Amino acid sequence: MTAAAPKAEALVLEGPGRLRARELPLPDVGDGDGILRVEACGLCGTDHEQYSGALPGPFPFVPGHEVVGRLEAIGDGAAGRWGVTEGQRVAVEVFRSCARCRPCLEGAYRHCREHGLSDMYGGVSLERAPGLWGGYATHQYLAPGSLLHPVPEGLEPEVASLFNPLGAGIRWAVTVPGTAPGDVVAVLGPGIRGLCAAAAATEAGAGFVMVTGRGSRDAGRLAIAPRFGATLTVDVDEADPVAALKKATGGLADVVVDVTAKAPEALGQAVALARPGGTVVVAGTRGSADTPGFRPDLLVYKELRLLGALGVDAPAYRAALDLLAGGRYPFAELPRRTEGLAGLEGLLQTMAGDGAGPPPVHGVLVPGR
Ligand SMILES: [Zn+2]
Ligand SMILES: [Zn+2]
């Protein structure tokens, strides 16, 4: 008699709003791949948009792309290439890299010609073996080409899962715009990415950081923004952010970072907030072509740099893990809602705005709960 093959418990998104618990067999590990025991999977707008169907998904699939866990099994080749050992706690990047094509060799593996967006963790069909391509499960498959980062000792998995939004904050608010010490930085959107962008800009030496939000949903987020480096917070329903920034600093922003979600008017505000010669980074997606209040002529008259930013890269992820471990900002105390597999659907509904109460600043799945 042979023992039953080990199984993973997973949540499979079969279609919009249809999340089902399934047991999936764990694959055998070869020389170049591995299996992660998922300890925490951070949730963001992508998660609730996949759930609601606002984002098209490769149904059926196992979502979850902000994953931290322990290496349960790993091939010798993979261990050598990734520089890790069995049992180690690691953070898993969303994208994979072939390490051969030109974008990969230049570090822009988000545009890898072999893997690209269709191979991102949390977005691969269950029908592609072994199916365990996301963090909504007790185990995630680590394919060749995965990119892993060791999690510093003492960093709790739920907090460590912020490597993803904080890596984004570092790349979008510092690396991409080239934020320099003393800069005036305006961050539009006080969600988890906005708070992370504020902390990243502060860490880079920004002289002044403004964070904007809108209405009662954002009030609690704006209230904690000063603990993440914000010098000034503005509710754009109550005050004109341009006037508020001018009053506080005597001028406009060197760098504007738009991390809003579904806020079509943010682009117009971002361009209005930037000083002549300033930089605007657009990283929040608006899901529509509407841009009320956007005056393209201001790009010309002010000679602005308008940059798009997609995703994060390895240097920013490593810097994020170090910043989290350093404990200089209260990331561990963020208003957080943590659920196990059974409670995840309710959390996703709340994050989508369909549940009771406002969405948490940080939502996390802990599959072992
Ligand atoms: Zn995400
Ligand atoms: Zn590549």
XYZ file of C-alpha atoms and ligand atoms in Angstrom:
371
model
C 0.000 0.000 0.000
C 1.351 3.403 -0.917
C 0.648 6.553 1.038
C -1.759 9.006 -0.540
C 0.005 11.717 -2.519
C 0.369 14.909 -0.489
C -2.166 17.557 -1.322
C -2.427 21.319 -1.092
C -5.564 23.114 -0.010
C -6.291 25.860 -2.481
C -8.943 28.399 -3.398
C -9.708 28.300 -7.094
C -11.391 31.270 -8.759
C -13.634 29.572 -11.299
C -15.230 32.775 -12.589
C -16.179 36.216 -11.275
C -17.384 35.834 -7.670
C -16.914 32.041 -7.698
C -14.130 31.091 -5.291
C -14.101 27.361 -4.483
C -11.982 25.316 -2.053
C -10.171 22.476 -3.802
C -7.524 19.939 -2.923
C -4.756 19.821 -5.488
C -1.924 17.298 -5.624
C 1.545 18.575 -4.824
C 3.920 18.002 -7.729
C 7.241 16.209 -7.413
C 10.150 18.584 -7.230
C 12.823 18.405 -9.906
C 16.312 19.869 -10.036
C 15.217 23.337 -11.128
C 12.015 24.011 -9.205
C 10.523 23.959 -5.724
C 7.485 24.041 -3.463
C 6.729 26.863 -1.055
C 4.600 26.487 2.059
C 2.632 29.751 1.945
C 2.710 31.659 5.247
C 1.139 34.926 4.120
C -0.264 36.364 0.929
C -0.838 40.106 0.847
C -3.907 41.373 -1.001
C -4.254 44.434 -3.196
C -6.598 45.953 -5.738
C -5.630 43.285 -8.249
C -7.048 40.621 -5.917
C -10.513 42.075 -5.509
C -10.636 43.061 -9.182
C -9.787 39.489 -10.183
C -12.456 38.256 -7.774
C -15.157 40.623 -9.029
C -14.203 40.109 -12.665
C -13.221 43.777 -13.147
C -9.875 42.371 -14.255
C -10.082 39.539 -16.779
C -8.680 36.315 -15.339
C -7.508 32.988 -16.797
C -10.371 31.087 -15.132
C -10.096 28.719 -13.405
C -6.989 29.762 -11.503
C -5.458 30.146 -8.043
C -4.960 33.902 -7.422
C -2.502 35.455 -4.959
C 0.727 37.229 -5.901
C 2.227 38.887 -2.774
C 3.551 35.711 -1.263
C 5.864 34.946 1.654
C 6.554 31.426 2.874
C 9.049 28.719 3.700
C 10.770 26.542 1.125
C 9.288 23.133 1.766
C 11.139 21.315 -0.997
C 13.647 22.561 -3.493
C 15.828 21.011 -6.201
C 19.589 21.302 -5.951
C 19.855 23.350 -9.123
C 17.163 25.772 -7.985
C 18.714 26.124 -4.527
C 22.033 27.017 -6.096
C 20.580 29.426 -8.612
C 18.294 31.137 -6.106
C 20.911 31.107 -3.331
C 18.500 29.636 -0.784
C 18.115 26.500 1.310
C 15.213 24.263 2.238
C 13.266 25.646 5.197
C 14.279 29.237 4.525
C 11.645 32.004 4.588
C 11.463 33.843 1.279
C 9.416 36.426 -0.589
C 8.380 35.465 -4.120
C 8.371 38.004 -6.927
C 5.282 38.249 -9.088
C 7.145 37.977 -12.370
C 9.500 35.302 -13.620
C 12.678 35.776 -15.618
C 14.246 33.600 -18.328
C 17.588 35.333 -17.548
C 18.434 35.145 -21.256
C 16.316 37.570 -23.280
C 17.283 41.201 -23.697
C 14.721 42.698 -21.256
C 15.781 40.131 -18.631
C 19.485 40.864 -19.139
C 18.708 44.567 -18.715
C 16.792 43.892 -15.488
C 13.388 44.677 -17.022
C 12.084 41.148 -16.623
C 8.521 42.457 -16.323
C 8.806 42.476 -20.109
C 10.493 39.041 -20.392
C 9.888 37.618 -23.867
C 9.531 34.069 -22.567
C 7.362 34.704 -19.489
C 5.868 38.202 -19.485
C 2.571 39.174 -17.888
C 0.802 35.930 -18.792
C 3.116 33.963 -16.473
C 2.738 36.166 -13.424
C 2.005 34.331 -10.193
C -1.628 34.601 -9.218
C -2.650 34.787 -12.869
C -1.973 31.411 -14.499
C -4.667 28.896 -15.407
C -5.213 25.861 -13.221
C -5.059 23.843 -16.395
C -1.358 24.481 -16.743
C 0.381 21.845 -14.582
C 0.840 21.742 -11.679
C -1.919 24.336 -11.168
C -0.552 25.765 -7.913
C 0.419 29.109 -9.458
C -0.807 31.430 -6.724
C -0.781 32.255 -3.037
C -4.429 31.365 -2.237
C -3.250 27.949 -1.117
C -1.242 26.169 1.524
C 1.448 25.585 -1.115
C 2.675 27.406 -4.180
C 4.707 25.864 -6.985
C 8.008 27.636 -7.700
C 8.823 27.199 -11.371
C 12.253 27.626 -12.905
C 12.711 31.340 -13.530
C 11.136 32.309 -10.202
C 12.785 35.168 -8.349
C 13.086 34.796 -4.578
C 14.338 37.078 -1.820
C 15.316 35.851 1.646
C 13.142 37.432 4.351
C 15.238 38.961 7.169
C 15.117 37.064 10.466
C 12.490 38.265 12.896
C 10.156 39.740 10.285
C 6.668 38.270 10.687
C 5.218 36.810 7.453
C 2.179 39.117 7.493
C 4.409 42.179 7.706
C 6.945 40.706 5.292
C 4.169 40.369 2.683
C 4.382 44.176 2.435
C 7.584 43.632 0.416
C 5.336 43.967 -2.601
C 3.595 47.330 -1.968
C 6.665 48.797 -0.265
C 8.856 47.669 -3.163
C 6.354 49.464 -5.388
C 6.531 52.576 -3.210
C 10.318 52.603 -3.432
C 10.387 52.105 -7.195
C 7.510 54.455 -8.032
C 8.266 57.277 -5.575
C 12.073 57.162 -5.602
C 13.779 55.076 -8.307
C 11.633 55.917 -11.337
C 11.339 59.684 -10.700
C 14.869 60.010 -9.283
C 13.697 61.616 -6.050
C 16.531 63.533 -4.391
C 17.086 64.790 -0.832
C 15.072 67.927 -0.160
C 12.502 67.260 -2.897
C 8.866 68.157 -2.417
C 6.872 64.995 -3.154
C 3.096 64.725 -3.599
C 1.527 61.284 -3.292
C -2.023 60.974 -4.637
C -3.920 58.142 -2.964
C -3.522 57.103 0.706
C -3.981 53.352 0.304
C -1.268 50.894 1.174
C 0.762 51.900 -1.886
C 0.388 55.584 -1.087
C 1.538 55.087 2.508
C 4.454 53.013 1.230
C 5.318 55.706 -1.342
C 5.294 58.333 1.428
C 7.645 56.253 3.579
C 9.922 55.551 0.617
C 10.142 59.238 -0.332
C 10.830 60.164 3.282
C 13.520 57.509 3.471
C 15.096 58.975 0.318
C 15.383 62.318 2.081
C 12.397 64.166 0.651
C 12.029 67.554 2.294
C 8.234 67.605 2.231
C 5.676 64.881 1.542
C 2.012 65.593 0.861
C -0.517 62.729 0.732
C -3.999 63.237 -0.694
C -7.184 61.217 -0.316
C -10.881 61.639 -0.846
C -13.816 61.596 1.554
C -14.724 59.472 4.553
C -13.338 56.237 3.095
C -9.845 57.728 3.130
C -10.114 59.650 6.440
C -8.542 56.895 8.548
C -5.767 56.417 6.033
C -4.929 60.105 5.917
C -4.932 60.142 9.723
C -2.089 57.611 9.895
C -0.122 58.982 6.907
C 2.058 61.258 9.106
C 3.445 58.128 10.779
C 4.669 57.077 7.342
C 6.392 60.367 6.636
C 3.581 62.638 5.391
C 4.157 66.287 6.326
C 0.712 67.353 5.053
C -2.466 65.436 4.277
C -5.286 66.802 2.133
C -8.827 65.566 1.541
C -9.410 66.724 -2.035
C -13.156 66.965 -1.374
C -12.461 69.634 1.228
C -9.438 71.506 -0.079
C -7.702 72.181 -3.372
C -4.445 70.214 -3.178
C -2.570 72.727 -5.357
C -3.512 75.622 -3.082
C -2.726 73.554 0.011
C 0.728 72.596 -1.276
C 1.521 76.179 -2.301
C 0.430 77.466 1.094
C 2.587 74.910 2.928
C 5.723 75.012 0.779
C 5.496 78.232 -1.225
C 5.596 76.242 -4.467
C 4.713 73.082 -6.328
C 6.007 69.504 -6.222
C 9.270 68.265 -7.677
C 7.780 64.766 -7.869
C 4.137 63.692 -8.039
C 3.217 60.020 -7.640
C -0.281 58.954 -8.642
C -1.197 55.704 -6.920
C -4.938 56.299 -6.889
C -7.403 53.630 -7.945
C -10.428 54.500 -10.049
C -9.840 58.241 -9.668
C -10.022 59.623 -13.221
C -9.416 63.196 -12.062
C -6.091 62.309 -10.406
C -4.058 62.747 -13.597
C -5.253 66.346 -13.944
C -4.417 67.009 -10.295
C -0.986 65.389 -10.688
C -0.087 67.569 -13.660
C -1.385 70.683 -11.874
C 0.656 69.826 -8.754
C 3.991 69.403 -10.558
C 6.425 72.313 -10.743
C 7.900 73.359 -14.094
C 10.455 70.690 -15.007
C 8.950 68.323 -12.457
C 8.173 64.638 -12.761
C 4.817 62.850 -12.631
C 4.748 59.084 -12.107
C 1.490 57.352 -13.004
C 1.251 53.964 -11.333
C -2.401 53.690 -10.388
C -4.710 52.383 -13.067
C -8.013 54.193 -13.580
C -9.844 51.621 -15.670
C -11.199 54.259 -18.021
C -10.057 56.721 -20.673
C -11.700 59.648 -18.855
C -9.281 62.240 -17.532
C -11.424 65.156 -16.338
C -9.372 68.243 -15.543
C -6.291 66.946 -17.385
C -4.730 69.791 -19.374
C -2.176 68.350 -21.814
C -0.911 71.878 -22.508
C 0.518 71.962 -18.983
C 2.888 69.147 -19.992
C 4.230 71.493 -22.648
C 4.302 74.761 -20.735
C 5.829 73.149 -17.657
C 8.049 70.730 -19.637
C 7.006 67.876 -17.365
C 8.292 64.344 -17.406
C 5.261 62.034 -17.345
C 6.320 58.451 -16.575
C 4.364 55.223 -16.269
C 5.482 52.571 -13.795
C 4.473 48.916 -13.836
C 5.500 46.634 -11.038
C 8.656 46.396 -9.015
C 12.192 45.116 -9.533
C 14.621 43.116 -7.434
C 16.606 46.052 -5.970
C 13.382 47.698 -4.786
C 12.101 44.434 -3.262
C 15.366 43.935 -1.374
C 15.308 47.542 -0.144
C 11.694 47.037 0.949
C 12.499 43.941 3.007
C 15.387 45.810 4.675
C 13.179 48.814 5.420
C 10.464 46.562 6.899
C 13.028 44.752 9.054
C 14.522 48.067 10.208
C 11.266 48.982 11.932
C 11.541 52.749 11.382
C 7.932 52.994 10.183
C 4.992 51.325 11.935
C 4.208 48.817 9.190
C 3.613 46.127 11.793
C 0.823 48.253 13.303
C -0.986 49.081 10.064
C -4.737 48.573 10.326
C -4.755 45.013 9.043
C -7.345 42.307 8.529
C -5.997 38.784 8.363
C -8.076 35.808 7.267
C -7.511 32.121 6.675
C -8.672 30.357 3.523
C -12.225 30.061 4.873
C -12.582 33.791 5.542
C -10.856 35.095 2.448
C -13.958 35.581 0.317
C -15.526 37.951 2.871
C -12.307 39.938 3.018
C -12.187 40.245 -0.778
C -15.793 41.468 -0.811
C -14.962 44.085 1.815
C -11.895 45.178 -0.152
C -14.053 45.514 -3.258
C -16.363 47.810 -1.278
C -19.231 45.292 -1.116
C -18.809 44.190 2.488
C -19.702 45.582 5.853
C -17.473 48.471 6.859
C -14.621 50.199 5.066
C -11.840 48.166 3.458
C -8.816 47.504 5.680
C -5.622 49.358 4.828
C -3.856 45.998 4.589
C -5.588 42.702 3.886
C -3.657 39.461 4.272
C -4.405 35.793 3.738
C -2.728 33.361 6.135
C -3.597 29.957 4.662
C -2.431 28.029 7.731
C -4.954 29.736 9.990
Zn -0.728 43.141 -5.563
Zn 13.437 36.882 -20.325
